[in-house]
Amino acid sequence: MLAIALALGASISWGLGDFYGGLTSRRLHVLTVLVLQQVFGLAAAATWVLLSGDGFPGWAAAGWAAGAGIAGCVGIGALYRGMAVGAMGIVAPVSAVSAAIPFGVGVASGERPGTLQIAGILLALAGVAVASREPAERGGGAAAGIGLALLAALGFGLYFVFAERAAETSVPFAVATARGVSLLVAFAALLVVGASLRPGRSFIPVLILIGLCDAGANVLFSLATTHGYLSVVSVLSALYPVVTVALAALVLHERIAPAQRAGVAGALAGAALITAG
């Protein structure tokens, strides 16, 4: 139960941070948002390392953490941009298909989820597929931002796998290393495109919030992987779209087609089966 609670906590924290990250990316360059939120998140993670007293866990763990940082940076950057150009209520749930990657890795490694959990994962993935399609009356085809959402799913899926490996030795070090590498990748990309690092003082509070939510979610996920199956923890952590979709509906009054709402509902029902199993 502890692993489930930690994973659900990670999903809430990610969902809150992703909503404000996507919203802020509609007003600032996505790389500006990404770099600055990474700065604040890294500060929190580095503080945790100092307080924990953990030493260097070895180059293997550092390598997994670095891989997690790169994958996570790609994932979150694609997600923020996708939510800036498309409906959050569609882009966020589609990105949750990321759970299929660690689920497959977990099963291949010998994990054996229950029947209900397998059914829930299949239902969740089917729901994501339905939610990603625009209805015929809107022209059909892929909804805006779906390509970026799928790229985010790939990045997050690999992040889940790499972060789980890195956390086996030291959770604080794994989180801090991943954040540091993410910051370097994002900053390099920002220099290449020439985006500004001056967002304006009014944006600082929300950027701090985004960074702390993302870092907090990373901590909760990494801790959850030390108490439960990666195949289950990753799917529950990927429920962050629930929070993002709810906030998009309440704050932005987004309107989503009935078929797409059914897809989102299917994804959430699948998650409930995973928890029940």
Short mmCIF file of C-alpha atoms in Angstrom, two decimals:
data_model
loop_
_atom_site.label_atom_id
_atom_site.label_comp_id
_atom_site.label_asym_id
_atom_site.label_seq_id
_atom_site.Cartn_x
_atom_site.Cartn_y
_atom_site.Cartn_z
CA MET A 1 0.00 0.00 0.00
CA LEU A 2 2.90 2.39 0.67
CA ALA A 3 4.08 2.08 -2.93
CA ILE A 4 0.56 2.84 -4.19
CA ALA A 5 0.25 5.90 -1.94
CA LEU A 6 3.64 7.24 -3.02
CA ALA A 7 2.87 6.65 -6.70
CA LEU A 8 -0.50 8.39 -6.46
CA GLY A 9 1.18 11.27 -4.64
CA ALA A 10 3.65 11.53 -7.52
CA SER A 11 0.79 11.64 -10.02
CA ILE A 12 -0.89 14.50 -8.13
CA SER A 13 2.33 16.48 -7.91
CA TRP A 14 3.14 15.92 -11.60
CA GLY A 15 -0.40 16.79 -12.64
CA LEU A 16 -0.33 20.11 -10.80
CA GLY A 17 3.11 21.03 -12.12
CA ASP A 18 2.23 19.99 -15.68
CA PHE A 19 -0.91 22.11 -15.74
CA TYR A 20 0.94 25.25 -14.72
CA GLY A 21 3.90 24.31 -16.89
CA GLY A 22 1.68 24.00 -19.97
CA LEU A 23 -0.24 27.14 -19.08
CA THR A 24 2.91 29.19 -18.55
CA SER A 25 4.36 27.88 -21.82
CA ARG A 26 1.53 29.65 -23.62
CA ARG A 27 3.02 32.97 -22.51
CA LEU A 28 6.75 32.19 -22.28
CA HIS A 29 9.05 30.14 -24.50
CA VAL A 30 8.84 26.50 -23.45
CA LEU A 31 12.63 26.33 -22.94
CA THR A 32 12.51 29.37 -20.65
CA VAL A 33 9.93 27.58 -18.51
CA LEU A 34 11.86 24.32 -18.64
CA VAL A 35 15.23 25.77 -17.64
CA LEU A 36 13.97 27.90 -14.79
CA GLN A 37 11.73 25.24 -13.28
CA GLN A 38 14.70 22.86 -13.43
CA VAL A 39 16.82 25.39 -11.53
CA PHE A 40 14.32 25.58 -8.67
CA GLY A 41 13.78 21.83 -8.67
CA LEU A 42 17.51 21.13 -8.61
CA ALA A 43 17.94 23.45 -5.63
CA ALA A 44 15.36 21.44 -3.69
CA ALA A 45 16.89 18.10 -4.73
CA ALA A 46 20.44 19.21 -3.85
CA THR A 47 19.24 20.28 -0.41
CA TRP A 48 17.78 16.81 0.12
CA VAL A 49 21.10 15.19 -0.82
CA LEU A 50 22.95 17.32 1.71
CA LEU A 51 20.46 16.53 4.47
CA SER A 52 20.43 12.80 3.68
CA GLY A 53 24.20 12.41 4.00
CA ASP A 54 24.26 9.91 1.12
CA GLY A 55 27.60 9.50 -0.59
CA PHE A 56 28.38 8.93 -4.25
CA PRO A 57 26.55 5.68 -5.19
CA GLY A 58 28.84 4.70 -8.06
CA TRP A 59 29.12 5.38 -11.76
CA ALA A 60 26.51 2.82 -12.76
CA ALA A 61 23.82 4.51 -10.67
CA ALA A 62 24.99 7.91 -11.88
CA GLY A 63 24.68 6.73 -15.48
CA TRP A 64 21.10 5.55 -14.96
CA ALA A 65 20.26 8.86 -13.27
CA ALA A 66 21.80 10.83 -16.15
CA GLY A 67 19.74 8.80 -18.62
CA ALA A 68 16.64 9.56 -16.58
CA GLY A 69 17.49 13.25 -16.67
CA ILE A 70 17.83 13.33 -20.45
CA ALA A 71 14.66 11.32 -21.04
CA GLY A 72 12.72 13.37 -18.51
CA CYS A 73 13.84 16.64 -20.06
CA VAL A 74 12.66 15.54 -23.51
CA GLY A 75 9.39 14.29 -22.07
CA ILE A 76 8.48 17.34 -20.06
CA GLY A 77 9.57 19.76 -22.77
CA ALA A 78 7.40 17.96 -25.33
CA LEU A 79 4.48 17.86 -22.89
CA TYR A 80 4.64 21.57 -22.08
CA ARG A 81 4.81 22.48 -25.75
CA GLY A 82 2.03 20.05 -26.60
CA MET A 83 -0.26 21.55 -23.98
CA ALA A 84 0.63 25.04 -25.20
CA VAL A 85 -0.60 24.28 -28.75
CA GLY A 86 -3.33 21.73 -28.04
CA ALA A 87 -6.02 20.93 -25.48
CA MET A 88 -4.59 19.92 -22.12
CA GLY A 89 -7.49 17.54 -21.67
CA ILE A 90 -6.26 15.54 -24.67
CA VAL A 91 -2.49 15.99 -24.68
CA ALA A 92 -1.96 15.09 -21.02
CA PRO A 93 -3.90 11.76 -21.11
CA VAL A 94 -2.16 10.68 -24.33
CA SER A 95 1.24 11.27 -22.75
CA ALA A 96 0.24 8.80 -20.02
CA VAL A 97 0.72 5.94 -22.48
CA SER A 98 4.30 6.22 -21.23
CA ALA A 99 3.38 3.63 -18.60
CA ALA A 100 3.40 0.94 -21.30
CA ILE A 101 7.21 1.09 -21.48
CA PRO A 102 8.06 0.42 -17.82
CA PHE A 103 5.19 -2.06 -17.64
CA GLY A 104 6.76 -4.09 -20.42
CA VAL A 105 10.20 -3.81 -18.87
CA GLY A 106 8.86 -4.87 -15.49
CA VAL A 107 7.09 -7.93 -16.87
CA ALA A 108 10.17 -8.86 -18.92
CA SER A 109 12.22 -8.63 -15.71
CA GLY A 110 10.01 -11.18 -13.96
CA GLU A 111 7.31 -9.02 -12.34
CA ARG A 112 3.86 -10.64 -12.46
CA PRO A 113 0.98 -8.15 -12.03
CA GLY A 114 -2.45 -9.62 -11.26
CA THR A 115 -5.19 -10.22 -13.81
CA LEU A 116 -7.11 -7.07 -12.81
CA GLN A 117 -3.95 -5.00 -13.17
CA ILE A 118 -3.27 -6.35 -16.66
CA ALA A 119 -6.90 -5.65 -17.67
CA GLY A 120 -6.61 -2.17 -16.22
CA ILE A 121 -3.46 -1.40 -18.18
CA LEU A 122 -5.05 -2.56 -21.45
CA LEU A 123 -8.17 -0.48 -20.74
CA ALA A 124 -6.08 2.58 -19.88
CA LEU A 125 -4.09 2.30 -23.10
CA ALA A 126 -7.27 1.86 -25.16
CA GLY A 127 -8.76 4.93 -23.49
CA VAL A 128 -5.70 6.98 -24.39
CA ALA A 129 -6.03 5.86 -28.02
CA VAL A 130 -9.68 6.99 -28.16
CA ALA A 131 -8.93 10.30 -26.45
CA SER A 132 -6.21 11.09 -28.97
CA ARG A 133 -8.54 11.15 -31.99
CA GLU A 134 -10.50 14.17 -33.10
CA PRO A 135 -14.20 13.43 -33.88
CA ALA A 136 -15.34 13.32 -37.52
CA GLU A 137 -17.23 16.60 -37.25
CA ARG A 138 -13.94 18.32 -36.44
CA GLY A 139 -12.23 16.81 -39.45
CA GLY A 140 -10.98 13.59 -37.87
CA GLY A 141 -7.29 12.80 -37.65
CA ALA A 142 -4.99 13.38 -34.75
CA ALA A 143 -5.84 16.11 -32.28
CA ALA A 144 -3.52 19.12 -32.02
CA GLY A 145 -0.39 18.38 -30.02
CA ILE A 146 -0.72 14.58 -30.27
CA GLY A 147 2.69 14.14 -31.87
CA LEU A 148 4.30 16.03 -29.01
CA ALA A 149 2.22 14.05 -26.51
CA LEU A 150 3.56 10.79 -27.94
CA LEU A 151 7.12 12.13 -27.78
CA ALA A 152 6.45 13.05 -24.16
CA ALA A 153 5.18 9.51 -23.56
CA LEU A 154 8.43 8.06 -24.93
CA GLY A 155 10.52 10.38 -22.76
CA PHE A 156 8.51 9.69 -19.61
CA GLY A 157 8.48 5.94 -20.24
CA LEU A 158 12.25 5.81 -20.47
CA TYR A 159 12.51 8.13 -17.45
CA PHE A 160 10.46 5.68 -15.36
CA VAL A 161 12.77 2.80 -16.28
CA PHE A 162 16.05 4.68 -15.79
CA ALA A 163 14.94 6.39 -12.57
CA GLU A 164 13.93 3.05 -11.05
CA ARG A 165 17.39 1.65 -11.73
CA ALA A 166 19.11 4.75 -10.34
CA ALA A 167 17.01 4.79 -7.16
CA GLU A 168 18.15 1.31 -6.10
CA THR A 169 21.34 2.77 -4.61
CA SER A 170 20.36 6.27 -3.45
CA VAL A 171 17.05 8.01 -4.07
CA PRO A 172 18.29 11.53 -3.17
CA PHE A 173 21.36 11.22 -5.38
CA ALA A 174 19.31 9.77 -8.25
CA VAL A 175 16.81 12.63 -8.17
CA ALA A 176 19.46 15.35 -7.87
CA THR A 177 21.60 13.90 -10.67
CA ALA A 178 18.62 13.54 -12.99
CA ARG A 179 17.59 17.13 -12.31
CA GLY A 180 21.11 18.42 -12.91
CA VAL A 181 21.43 16.64 -16.25
CA SER A 182 17.95 17.82 -17.28
CA LEU A 183 18.99 21.37 -16.52
CA LEU A 184 22.13 21.07 -18.65
CA VAL A 185 20.20 19.64 -21.61
CA ALA A 186 17.49 22.29 -21.37
CA PHE A 187 20.03 25.11 -21.02
CA ALA A 188 21.99 23.89 -24.05
CA ALA A 189 18.79 23.82 -26.11
CA LEU A 190 17.89 27.31 -24.91
CA LEU A 191 21.28 28.65 -26.03
CA VAL A 192 20.86 27.05 -29.46
CA VAL A 193 17.46 28.62 -30.12
CA GLY A 194 18.32 31.91 -28.42
CA ALA A 195 15.36 31.97 -26.03
CA SER A 196 15.34 34.48 -23.18
CA LEU A 197 16.12 33.66 -19.56
CA ARG A 198 14.32 36.77 -18.34
CA PRO A 199 10.70 35.76 -17.80
CA GLY A 200 9.68 38.79 -15.78
CA ARG A 201 9.33 38.97 -12.02
CA SER A 202 5.63 38.13 -12.08
CA PHE A 203 6.37 34.64 -13.45
CA ILE A 204 8.87 33.66 -10.73
CA PRO A 205 6.32 32.30 -8.18
CA VAL A 206 4.66 29.98 -10.69
CA LEU A 207 8.03 28.80 -12.01
CA ILE A 208 9.08 27.94 -8.46
CA LEU A 209 5.81 26.05 -7.98
CA ILE A 210 6.34 24.09 -11.21
CA GLY A 211 9.90 23.20 -10.25
CA LEU A 212 8.96 22.05 -6.75
CA CYS A 213 6.01 20.00 -8.01
CA ASP A 214 8.15 18.25 -10.61
CA ALA A 215 11.00 17.59 -8.19
CA GLY A 216 8.57 16.39 -5.52
CA ALA A 217 6.96 13.99 -7.96
CA ASN A 218 10.37 12.62 -8.92
CA VAL A 219 11.12 11.98 -5.26
CA LEU A 220 7.80 10.23 -4.61
CA PHE A 221 8.11 8.08 -7.73
CA SER A 222 11.67 7.04 -6.91
CA LEU A 223 10.67 6.12 -3.37
CA ALA A 224 7.66 4.17 -4.66
CA THR A 225 9.87 2.03 -6.91
CA THR A 226 11.79 0.88 -3.84
CA HIS A 227 8.59 -0.45 -2.25
CA GLY A 228 6.64 -1.93 -5.18
CA TYR A 229 6.67 -3.28 -8.72
CA LEU A 230 7.89 -0.89 -11.41
CA SER A 231 5.11 -2.16 -13.70
CA VAL A 232 2.43 -1.06 -11.20
CA VAL A 233 4.08 2.05 -9.72
CA SER A 234 4.75 3.56 -13.15
CA VAL A 235 1.13 3.18 -14.28
CA LEU A 236 -0.23 4.77 -11.11
CA SER A 237 2.30 7.59 -11.35
CA ALA A 238 1.13 8.16 -14.93
CA LEU A 239 -2.29 9.21 -13.62
CA TYR A 240 -1.10 12.83 -13.53
CA PRO A 241 -3.51 13.71 -16.41
CA VAL A 242 -6.42 13.39 -13.96
CA VAL A 243 -5.24 16.51 -12.15
CA THR A 244 -4.23 18.31 -15.34
CA VAL A 245 -7.55 17.59 -17.08
CA ALA A 246 -9.57 18.63 -14.02
CA LEU A 247 -7.71 21.93 -13.71
CA ALA A 248 -8.02 22.58 -17.47
CA ALA A 249 -11.78 22.09 -17.22
CA LEU A 250 -12.16 24.23 -14.09
CA VAL A 251 -9.71 27.03 -14.89
CA LEU A 252 -9.64 27.13 -18.69
CA HIS A 253 -13.15 25.76 -19.33
CA GLU A 254 -11.83 23.42 -22.02
CA ARG A 255 -14.51 21.61 -23.99
CA ILE A 256 -13.75 18.07 -25.11
CA ALA A 257 -15.81 15.93 -27.49
CA PRO A 258 -17.95 13.16 -25.90
CA ALA A 259 -15.92 10.37 -27.53
CA GLN A 260 -12.71 11.87 -26.20
CA ARG A 261 -14.25 12.22 -22.73
CA ALA A 262 -15.12 8.52 -22.93
CA GLY A 263 -11.51 7.78 -23.76
CA VAL A 264 -10.28 9.73 -20.75
CA ALA A 265 -12.85 7.95 -18.56
CA GLY A 266 -11.63 4.61 -19.86
CA ALA A 267 -8.06 5.51 -18.99
CA LEU A 268 -9.12 6.44 -15.46
CA ALA A 269 -11.20 3.27 -15.08
CA GLY A 270 -8.18 1.27 -16.12
CA ALA A 271 -6.16 2.97 -13.44
CA ALA A 272 -8.82 2.05 -10.86
CA LEU A 273 -8.53 -1.62 -11.86
CA ILE A 274 -4.76 -1.43 -11.48
CA THR A 275 -5.16 -0.10 -7.95
CA ALA A 276 -7.82 -2.68 -7.08
CA GLY A 277 -5.64 -5.52 -8.37
#
